[in-house]
mmCIF file of C-alpha atoms and ligand atoms in Angstrom:
data_model
loop_
_atom_site.group_PDB
_atom_site.id
_atom_site.type_symbol
_atom_site.label_atom_id
_atom_site.label_comp_id
_atom_site.label_asym_id
_atom_site.label_seq_id
_atom_site.Cartn_x
_atom_site.Cartn_y
_atom_site.Cartn_z
ATOM 1 C CA MET M 13 129.231 85.527 82.602
ATOM 2 C CA THR M 14 128.353 87.804 85.088
ATOM 3 C CA LEU M 15 132.029 89.814 86.689
ATOM 4 C CA ILE M 16 131.493 90.747 89.877
ATOM 5 C CA ASN M 17 134.058 92.788 91.255
ATOM 6 C CA ASN M 18 134.591 96.163 92.629
ATOM 7 C CA ASP M 19 136.008 97.911 88.731
ATOM 8 C CA ILE M 20 134.262 100.773 88.031
ATOM 9 C CA ARG M 21 136.355 101.845 85.203
ATOM 10 C CA SER M 22 134.867 98.371 83.446
ATOM 11 C CA ALA M 23 131.352 99.137 84.647
ATOM 12 C CA ALA M 24 131.630 102.217 83.037
ATOM 13 C CA SER M 25 132.939 100.792 79.732
ATOM 14 C CA PHE M 26 129.957 98.228 80.023
ATOM 15 C CA LEU M 27 127.164 100.901 80.689
ATOM 16 C CA LYS M 28 128.342 102.473 77.633
ATOM 17 C CA ASN M 29 128.737 100.227 75.693
ATOM 18 C CA GLY M 30 124.880 99.162 76.361
ATOM 19 C CA GLU M 31 125.234 96.308 78.491
ATOM 20 C CA LEU M 32 123.690 96.203 82.027
ATOM 21 C CA VAL M 33 125.657 96.753 85.145
ATOM 22 C CA ALA M 34 123.606 96.225 88.831
ATOM 23 C CA ILE M 35 124.923 99.016 91.004
ATOM 24 C CA PRO M 36 125.202 99.398 94.318
ATOM 25 C CA THR M 37 123.106 102.897 95.718
ATOM 26 C CA GLU M 38 122.784 104.125 99.530
ATOM 27 C CA THR M 39 118.824 102.550 98.918
ATOM 28 C CA VAL M 40 119.147 99.684 96.975
ATOM 29 C CA TYR M 41 120.676 97.594 94.315
ATOM 30 C CA GLY M 42 120.036 99.098 90.778
ATOM 31 C CA MET M 43 119.994 97.576 87.127
ATOM 32 C CA GLY M 44 121.919 99.714 85.286
ATOM 33 C CA ALA M 45 122.042 101.051 81.123
ATOM 34 C CA ASN M 46 122.966 103.916 79.266
ATOM 35 C CA ALA M 47 119.818 105.580 79.607
ATOM 36 C CA PHE M 48 120.780 107.267 76.210
ATOM 37 C CA ASN M 49 121.067 103.963 74.464
ATOM 38 C CA PRO M 50 116.802 102.741 74.457
ATOM 39 C CA ASP M 51 118.005 99.567 73.404
ATOM 40 C CA ALA M 52 120.222 99.063 76.265
ATOM 41 C CA VAL M 53 116.998 100.335 78.039
ATOM 42 C CA LYS M 54 114.444 97.725 77.016
ATOM 43 C CA SER M 55 117.103 95.180 78.057
ATOM 44 C CA ILE M 56 116.644 96.558 81.393
ATOM 45 C CA PHE M 57 112.972 95.350 81.051
ATOM 46 C CA ALA M 58 113.165 92.150 79.522
ATOM 47 C CA VAL M 59 115.895 90.696 82.217
ATOM 48 C CA LYS M 60 113.473 92.356 85.190
ATOM 49 C CA ASN M 61 110.274 91.134 83.253
ATOM 50 C CA ARG M 62 109.108 94.513 84.097
ATOM 51 C CA PRO M 63 106.105 95.743 81.797
ATOM 52 C CA PHE M 64 106.652 98.580 79.760
ATOM 53 C CA TYR M 65 104.737 100.906 82.178
ATOM 54 C CA ASP M 66 106.228 101.394 84.899
ATOM 55 C CA PRO M 67 109.300 104.097 84.284
ATOM 56 C CA LEU M 68 112.442 103.972 86.055
ATOM 57 C CA ILE M 69 114.605 106.947 87.505
ATOM 58 C CA ILE M 70 117.833 107.756 85.659
ATOM 59 C CA HIS M 71 120.958 108.575 87.811
ATOM 60 C CA THR M 72 124.276 110.593 87.683
ATOM 61 C CA ASP M 73 126.984 112.317 89.726
ATOM 62 C CA SER M 74 126.225 115.826 88.752
ATOM 63 C CA MET M 75 123.915 119.207 88.581
ATOM 64 C CA ASP M 76 125.526 120.187 85.832
ATOM 65 C CA LYS M 77 125.213 117.239 84.024
ATOM 66 C CA ILE M 78 121.525 117.105 84.415
ATOM 67 C CA ASP M 79 121.897 121.395 83.857
ATOM 68 C CA GLN M 80 123.288 119.968 79.532
ATOM 69 C CA TRP M 81 121.555 117.676 79.178
ATOM 70 C CA GLY M 82 118.356 120.077 79.433
ATOM 71 C CA MET M 83 116.076 119.037 82.249
ATOM 72 C CA PHE M 84 115.601 121.610 85.246
ATOM 73 C CA ILE M 85 114.803 121.597 89.254
ATOM 74 C CA PRO M 86 110.972 122.727 89.879
ATOM 75 C CA GLU M 87 111.994 126.113 91.368
ATOM 76 C CA ILE M 88 110.056 125.118 94.750
ATOM 77 C CA LEU M 89 112.155 121.605 94.582
ATOM 78 C CA LYS M 90 115.416 123.213 94.724
ATOM 79 C CA PRO M 91 115.185 123.671 98.539
ATOM 80 C CA LEU M 92 115.246 119.757 98.260
ATOM 81 C CA THR M 93 117.645 118.613 96.562
ATOM 82 C CA GLN M 94 119.918 121.110 97.516
ATOM 83 C CA LYS M 95 119.450 119.702 101.535
ATOM 84 C CA PHE M 96 119.713 115.614 100.400
ATOM 85 C CA TRP M 97 121.393 115.667 97.653
ATOM 86 C CA PRO M 98 123.371 113.355 96.450
ATOM 87 C CA GLY M 99 121.213 110.980 99.008
ATOM 88 C CA PRO M 100 118.086 109.324 99.608
ATOM 89 C CA LEU M 101 116.285 111.573 96.781
ATOM 90 C CA THR M 102 114.188 110.809 93.219
ATOM 91 C CA VAL M 103 112.455 114.646 91.586
ATOM 92 C CA LEU M 104 110.081 114.433 88.899
ATOM 93 C CA MET M 105 111.239 117.307 86.529
ATOM 94 C CA GLU M 106 109.990 117.552 82.564
ATOM 95 C CA LYS M 107 111.372 115.293 80.578
ATOM 96 C CA SER M 108 114.214 116.461 78.020
ATOM 97 C CA TRP M 109 114.551 115.715 74.489
ATOM 98 C CA MET M 110 117.274 113.549 74.594
ATOM 99 C CA ILE M 111 115.561 110.953 77.417
ATOM 100 C CA SER M 112 113.238 108.588 75.156
ATOM 101 C CA ASP M 113 109.639 107.749 76.107
ATOM 102 C CA VAL M 114 111.114 103.862 77.147
ATOM 103 C CA VAL M 115 112.515 105.320 79.795
ATOM 104 C CA THR M 116 109.702 107.219 81.171
ATOM 105 C CA ALA M 117 106.457 105.133 79.566
ATOM 106 C CA GLY M 118 105.982 107.864 77.484
ATOM 107 C CA LEU M 119 105.641 110.567 80.743
ATOM 108 C CA PRO M 120 105.450 114.180 80.817
ATOM 109 C CA ARG M 121 108.567 113.805 83.822
ATOM 110 C CA VAL M 122 111.672 111.953 84.044
ATOM 111 C CA ALA M 123 112.454 110.427 87.791
ATOM 112 C CA VAL M 124 116.469 112.018 88.485
ATOM 113 C CA ARG M 125 118.231 111.004 91.371
ATOM 114 C CA ILE M 126 122.273 111.414 92.261
ATOM 115 C CA PRO M 127 122.400 109.082 95.119
ATOM 116 C CA ASN M 128 125.418 109.116 97.831
ATOM 117 C CA HIS M 129 127.430 106.022 97.194
ATOM 118 C CA ALA M 130 130.813 106.813 96.573
ATOM 119 C CA LEU M 131 131.861 104.005 94.544
ATOM 120 C CA THR M 132 129.360 104.691 92.313
ATOM 121 C CA LEU M 133 129.363 108.113 91.964
ATOM 122 C CA GLU M 134 132.519 107.758 90.787
ATOM 123 C CA MET M 135 131.857 105.788 87.975
ATOM 124 C CA LEU M 136 129.247 108.548 87.195
ATOM 125 C CA SER M 137 131.895 110.704 86.866
ATOM 126 C CA LEU M 138 133.102 108.615 84.265
ATOM 127 C CA CYS M 139 129.647 108.569 82.565
ATOM 128 C CA ASP M 140 128.871 111.216 80.203
ATOM 129 C CA PHE M 141 125.407 110.118 80.080
ATOM 130 C CA PRO M 142 122.557 108.865 82.488
ATOM 131 C CA ILE M 143 122.442 105.615 84.410
ATOM 132 C CA ALA M 144 118.552 104.738 83.928
ATOM 133 C CA ALA M 145 118.262 101.903 87.256
ATOM 134 C CA PRO M 146 114.991 100.385 89.040
ATOM 135 C CA SER M 147 116.363 98.581 92.018
ATOM 136 C CA ALA M 148 118.235 94.948 91.018
ATOM 137 C CA ASN M 149 115.285 92.579 91.786
ATOM 138 C CA PRO M 150 113.160 90.784 89.684
ATOM 139 C CA PHE M 151 109.661 93.114 88.844
ATOM 140 C CA GLY M 152 107.098 93.096 91.713
ATOM 141 C CA TYR M 153 109.514 91.123 94.069
ATOM 142 C CA VAL M 154 111.516 92.181 97.478
ATOM 143 C CA SER M 155 114.782 95.006 96.529
ATOM 144 C CA PRO M 156 118.019 93.969 96.891
ATOM 145 C CA THR M 157 121.340 94.903 99.319
ATOM 146 C CA THR M 158 123.543 93.736 98.606
ATOM 147 C CA ALA M 159 125.676 92.194 95.854
ATOM 148 C CA ASP M 160 124.106 88.511 96.692
ATOM 149 C CA HIS M 161 120.579 89.206 96.357
ATOM 150 C CA VAL M 162 121.585 90.788 92.630
ATOM 151 C CA LYS M 163 123.785 87.515 91.824
ATOM 152 C CA LYS M 164 120.278 85.086 93.072
ATOM 153 C CA HIS M 165 118.347 86.645 90.097
ATOM 154 C CA PHE M 166 120.818 87.638 87.240
ATOM 155 C CA ASP M 167 124.090 85.710 87.758
ATOM 156 C CA GLY M 168 125.051 85.280 83.821
ATOM 157 C CA LYS M 169 121.693 87.722 82.599
ATOM 158 C CA ILE M 170 123.688 90.448 82.820
ATOM 159 C CA SER M 171 127.450 92.076 82.600
ATOM 160 C CA MET M 172 128.334 93.041 85.864
ATOM 161 C CA ILE M 173 127.273 93.664 89.145
ATOM 162 C CA LEU M 174 129.426 96.300 90.651
ATOM 163 C CA ASP M 175 130.107 95.723 94.322
ATOM 164 C CA GLY M 176 129.654 98.469 96.930
ATOM 165 C CA GLY M 177 128.957 97.275 99.925
ATOM 166 C CA PRO M 178 125.685 96.190 102.028
ATOM 167 C CA CYS M 179 123.238 98.990 100.999
ATOM 168 C CA GLN M 180 123.527 102.108 103.925
ATOM 169 C CA ILE M 181 119.926 103.400 103.899
ATOM 170 C CA GLY M 182 118.045 99.827 102.626
ATOM 171 C CA ILE M 183 115.283 100.774 101.145
ATOM 172 C CA GLU M 184 114.099 103.145 97.618
ATOM 173 C CA SER M 185 114.547 107.064 97.457
ATOM 174 C CA THR M 186 111.664 109.416 98.393
ATOM 175 C CA ILE M 187 110.221 110.295 95.292
ATOM 176 C CA VAL M 188 109.013 113.614 95.057
ATOM 177 C CA GLY M 189 107.746 116.181 92.510
ATOM 178 C CA VAL M 190 105.408 119.463 92.002
ATOM 179 C CA GLU M 191 101.952 119.770 91.478
ATOM 180 C CA ASN M 192 99.620 122.752 91.169
ATOM 181 C CA GLY M 193 102.122 124.259 92.576
ATOM 182 C CA GLU M 194 102.339 121.920 95.758
ATOM 183 C CA VAL M 195 104.437 119.292 96.508
ATOM 184 C CA VAL M 196 103.429 116.076 96.493
ATOM 185 C CA VAL M 197 105.316 113.042 97.591
ATOM 186 C CA TYR M 198 104.636 109.830 95.406
ATOM 187 C CA ARG M 199 106.757 107.226 96.797
ATOM 188 C CA LEU M 200 108.130 106.936 100.520
ATOM 189 C CA GLY M 201 111.589 106.381 101.242
ATOM 190 C CA GLY M 202 115.212 106.721 102.391
ATOM 191 C CA ILE M 203 114.053 110.496 103.346
ATOM 192 C CA ALA M 204 111.400 110.634 106.213
ATOM 193 C CA ILE M 205 108.496 113.262 105.659
ATOM 194 C CA GLU M 206 109.619 115.019 108.764
ATOM 195 C CA GLU M 207 112.785 116.461 107.397
ATOM 196 C CA ILE M 208 111.399 117.030 103.839
ATOM 197 C CA GLU M 209 108.482 119.778 105.528
ATOM 198 C CA MET M 210 111.349 120.813 107.683
ATOM 199 C CA GLU M 211 112.495 122.070 104.421
ATOM 200 C CA VAL M 212 109.329 123.666 102.104
ATOM 201 C CA GLY M 213 106.468 123.180 104.464
ATOM 202 C CA GLU M 214 103.976 120.472 104.445
ATOM 203 C CA VAL M 215 103.385 118.137 101.152
ATOM 204 C CA VAL M 216 100.946 115.513 100.053
ATOM 205 C CA ILE M 217 101.136 112.435 99.726
ATOM 206 C CA GLN M 218 99.400 110.412 97.589
ATOM 207 C CA THR M 219 101.827 106.959 97.532
ATOM 208 C CA SER M 220 98.948 104.236 96.664
ATOM 209 C CA SER M 221 97.331 105.138 92.260
ATOM 210 C CA SER M 222 95.144 101.808 90.810
ATOM 211 C CA LYS M 223 96.441 103.588 87.169
ATOM 212 C CA PRO M 224 99.061 101.192 86.062
ATOM 213 C CA GLU M 225 101.729 104.233 85.032
ATOM 214 C CA ALA M 226 103.484 104.034 88.233
ATOM 215 C CA PRO M 227 103.826 100.607 90.090
ATOM 216 C CA GLY M 228 105.983 101.262 92.657
ATOM 217 C CA MET M 229 102.876 102.928 93.742
ATOM 218 C CA LEU M 230 100.646 100.055 92.941
ATOM 219 C CA MET M 231 99.675 97.710 95.894
ATOM 220 C CA LYS M 232 101.255 94.237 94.735
ATOM 221 C CA HIS M 233 104.471 94.807 95.411
ATOM 222 C CA TYR M 234 107.689 94.635 96.934
ATOM 223 C CA ALA M 235 106.505 91.085 97.558
ATOM 224 C CA PRO M 236 108.501 87.736 98.974
ATOM 225 C CA ALA M 237 107.290 84.493 98.061
ATOM 226 C CA LYS M 238 105.722 83.367 101.545
ATOM 227 C CA LYS M 239 102.762 84.827 102.092
ATOM 228 C CA VAL M 240 103.983 87.721 104.861
ATOM 229 C CA THR M 241 101.193 88.921 107.798
ATOM 230 C CA ALA M 242 101.553 92.329 109.335
ATOM 231 C CA ILE M 243 101.240 92.573 113.796
ATOM 232 C CA GLU M 244 101.077 95.290 115.222
ATOM 233 C CA SER M 245 100.350 94.474 119.366
ATOM 234 C CA GLN M 246 101.914 91.745 121.535
ATOM 235 C CA GLU M 247 98.226 90.642 122.028
ATOM 236 C CA GLU M 248 98.610 89.886 118.515
ATOM 237 C CA LEU M 249 101.578 87.842 118.169
ATOM 238 C CA ASN M 250 101.032 86.287 121.229
ATOM 239 C CA ALA M 251 97.188 85.073 119.318
ATOM 240 C CA ILE M 252 98.922 83.886 116.381
ATOM 241 C CA ASP M 253 99.175 80.008 115.663
ATOM 242 C CA LYS M 254 103.029 80.400 115.077
ATOM 243 C CA LYS M 255 103.445 76.972 113.709
ATOM 244 C CA GLY M 256 106.142 77.108 110.827
ATOM 245 C CA CYS M 257 106.767 81.055 110.602
ATOM 246 C CA ALA M 258 109.081 83.083 110.561
ATOM 247 C CA PHE M 259 109.394 86.489 112.451
ATOM 248 C CA ILE M 260 110.949 90.427 111.705
ATOM 249 C CA LEU M 261 110.159 92.455 114.133
ATOM 250 C CA PHE M 262 111.097 96.037 116.420
ATOM 251 C CA ASP M 263 110.377 96.350 119.679
ATOM 252 C CA LEU M 264 107.356 92.548 120.534
ATOM 253 C CA ASN M 265 108.439 90.010 122.313
ATOM 254 C CA VAL M 266 107.898 86.033 121.310
ATOM 255 C CA ASP M 267 109.072 83.558 123.467
ATOM 256 C CA ASP M 268 107.292 80.304 122.568
ATOM 257 C CA VAL M 269 109.511 79.306 118.884
ATOM 258 C CA PRO M 270 113.127 78.994 118.742
ATOM 259 C CA GLU M 271 115.804 81.753 118.524
ATOM 260 C CA ASP M 272 116.120 81.294 115.092
ATOM 261 C CA ASP M 273 113.496 81.901 113.380
ATOM 262 C CA ILE M 274 112.766 85.551 114.789
ATOM 263 C CA ILE M 275 114.787 88.389 113.373
ATOM 264 C CA TYR M 276 115.014 91.747 115.209
ATOM 265 C CA LEU M 277 114.988 94.615 112.794
ATOM 266 C CA SER M 278 116.874 97.042 115.393
ATOM 267 C CA LYS M 279 118.155 96.256 118.955
ATOM 268 C CA ALA M 280 118.830 100.007 119.500
ATOM 269 C CA SER M 281 114.749 100.747 118.338
ATOM 270 C CA SER M 282 116.343 102.399 115.788
ATOM 271 C CA HIS M 283 114.305 103.366 112.315
ATOM 272 C CA ASP M 284 117.148 103.847 110.070
ATOM 273 C CA GLU M 285 119.020 100.536 111.543
ATOM 274 C CA ALA M 286 115.445 99.213 110.870
ATOM 275 C CA ALA M 287 115.225 99.864 107.342
ATOM 276 C CA GLN M 288 118.415 99.280 106.590
ATOM 277 C CA ASN M 289 117.639 95.604 107.852
ATOM 278 C CA PHE M 290 113.845 94.890 106.226
ATOM 279 C CA TYR M 291 114.635 93.369 102.782
ATOM 280 C CA ASN M 292 117.386 90.939 104.017
ATOM 281 C CA ALA M 293 115.234 89.961 106.472
ATOM 282 C CA LEU M 294 112.477 89.084 104.184
ATOM 283 C CA ARG M 295 115.185 88.218 101.483
ATOM 284 C CA ALA M 296 116.049 84.913 104.445
ATOM 285 C CA TRP M 297 113.161 84.101 105.126
ATOM 286 C CA ASP M 298 111.505 83.332 101.378
ATOM 287 C CA ASP M 299 115.626 81.252 101.860
ATOM 288 C CA LYS M 300 114.650 78.965 104.552
ATOM 289 C CA ASP M 301 112.347 75.921 103.496
ATOM 290 C CA SER M 302 111.583 75.078 106.721
ATOM 291 C CA ILE M 303 109.759 77.974 106.991
ATOM 292 C CA GLN M 304 105.776 77.996 105.339
ATOM 293 C CA SER M 305 105.199 82.367 106.521
ATOM 294 C CA LEU M 306 106.259 85.309 107.831
ATOM 295 C CA ILE M 307 104.262 87.194 110.846
ATOM 296 C CA VAL M 308 106.137 91.195 110.841
ATOM 297 C CA GLN M 309 105.539 93.830 112.994
ATOM 298 C CA ARG M 310 104.104 97.358 111.905
ATOM 299 C CA MET M 311 106.903 100.229 112.883
ATOM 300 C CA PRO M 312 105.982 102.613 114.702
ATOM 301 C CA ASP M 313 104.710 105.300 112.020
ATOM 302 C CA PHE M 314 106.821 107.914 111.556
ATOM 303 C CA GLY M 315 110.722 108.337 110.181
ATOM 304 C CA LEU M 316 111.886 105.535 108.273
ATOM 305 C CA GLY M 317 108.775 103.212 110.365
ATOM 306 C CA ARG M 318 106.588 104.743 107.937
ATOM 307 C CA ALA M 319 108.185 103.742 104.636
ATOM 308 C CA ILE M 320 109.466 100.449 106.064
ATOM 309 C CA ASN M 321 104.928 99.815 106.745
ATOM 310 C CA ASP M 322 104.198 101.298 103.212
ATOM 311 C CA ARG M 323 106.319 98.051 102.254
ATOM 312 C CA LEU M 324 104.786 95.547 104.376
ATOM 313 C CA ARG M 325 101.402 96.405 103.402
ATOM 314 C CA ARG M 326 102.410 96.356 100.139
ATOM 315 C CA ALA M 327 103.870 92.898 100.871
ATOM 316 C CA VAL M 328 100.866 91.348 102.447
ATOM 317 C CA SER M 329 98.086 92.221 99.800
HETATM 318 O O1 TXA E 83 116.236 103.857 95.359
HETATM 319 C C1 TXA E 83 115.806 103.749 94.629
HETATM 320 O O2 TXA E 83 115.431 105.050 93.358
HETATM 321 C C2 TXA E 83 116.175 102.746 93.345
HETATM 322 C C3 TXA E 83 117.660 102.904 93.671
HETATM 323 C C4 TXA E 83 118.532 102.014 92.655
HETATM 324 O O3 TXA E 83 117.855 104.236 92.492
HETATM 325 N N1 TXA E 83 115.424 102.444 92.533
HETATM 326 C C5 TXA E 83 114.366 102.157 92.298
HETATM 327 O O4 TXA E 83 113.513 102.272 91.072
HETATM 328 O O5 TXA E 83 113.413 102.440 93.642
HETATM 329 P P1 TXA E 83 112.105 101.388 90.906
HETATM 330 O O6 TXA E 83 111.750 101.562 89.939
HETATM 331 O O7 TXA E 83 111.677 100.108 91.600
HETATM 332 O O8 TXA E 83 111.386 102.588 91.108
HETATM 333 C C6 TXA E 83 110.981 103.476 90.640
HETATM 334 C C7 TXA E 83 109.585 104.821 90.406
HETATM 335 C C8 TXA E 83 108.736 103.754 89.437
HETATM 336 O O9 TXA E 83 108.195 102.555 90.080
HETATM 337 C C9 TXA E 83 107.561 104.806 89.878
HETATM 338 O O10 TXA E 83 106.603 104.527 90.918
HETATM 339 C C10 TXA E 83 108.519 106.205 89.748
HETATM 340 O O11 TXA E 83 109.663 105.789 90.051
HETATM 341 N N2 TXA E 83 108.889 107.294 88.964
HETATM 342 C C11 TXA E 83 109.885 106.804 87.884
HETATM 343 N N3 TXA E 83 109.752 107.170 86.729
HETATM 344 C C12 TXA E 83 108.974 108.552 87.008
HETATM 345 C C13 TXA E 83 108.060 108.980 86.151
HETATM 346 N N4 TXA E 83 108.482 109.540 85.186
HETATM 347 N N5 TXA E 83 106.548 109.584 86.192
HETATM 348 C C14 TXA E 83 106.200 109.445 87.876
HETATM 349 N N6 TXA E 83 106.586 108.048 88.178
HETATM 350 C C15 TXA E 83 108.123 107.769 88.030
HETATM 351 MG MG1 MG E 84 111.547 98.493 92.219
#
């Protein structure tokens, strides 16, 4: 049986015992395990059907703990952690001996994040170990932004879902690291590139990789079960054969389909609100039988629109 509630003491105690607990964060729900317990970490891979070559992000509530565990934030990234932690920023830092190769997939760096979610921060404060947590979805599928999304795939398979309500950011963290003295962004996410560059100047964006070492960067990922087509303009939308289609739109119009088959990501044209609703919208159409295929509008390519477009590209491919 999977408990679903907001009891942080139970959650911390399951984690301490090596069991799996899904945890809310401001980005997406994570599938959490005690990162100091390699068997617990392995069970994340098993339940998600995730290949072992895909490394995990570890989560904690304080910089002091990160320090104590022998991990150090690269100097040129400190303006970012100072500004954005707790928050949707993940930092690659040199791996400590305390972190097992199962967590990092044998890579020399470990990904670390202090999430910004009140309930989870409180829960993490009870843990004297980091929590390894990839997004709590079956590998390759759309990430979860509610406890219900997690329940759909993992009910009965994990000890607990810590229910912290819907995720406020709705898209995964931005991943940064350093190469040759330059700041590199490896995954577009909840903190826009413009905001990162305000702190550290121009960055290198390296978000696609054919190497299997970071499947979050692989072309096919974040994909719903149904066919997804991305469109950009009103002309493109008008020209599409709309039979069996549902729509996820930002600011385009479609009049010749039932209103029930259209989701607007943000009536106020806010990129932040669009990110918050994006995964929920993809999942909603996957769950509706009368729909065969999804037509999704590409966002204007700035702010969180850029991260949404990145996920959309991978969902389509
Ligand atoms: O917002 C988020 O980051 C969420 C919440 C739960 O914190 N987590 C998340 O984890 O999105 P996941 O596993 O779905 O994505 C982690 C990605 C990997 O696929 C990889 O691209 C990158 O982070 N990554 C993790 N550790 C790495 C490492 N040591 N070196 C390079 N890339 C790494
Ligand atoms: Mg993921």
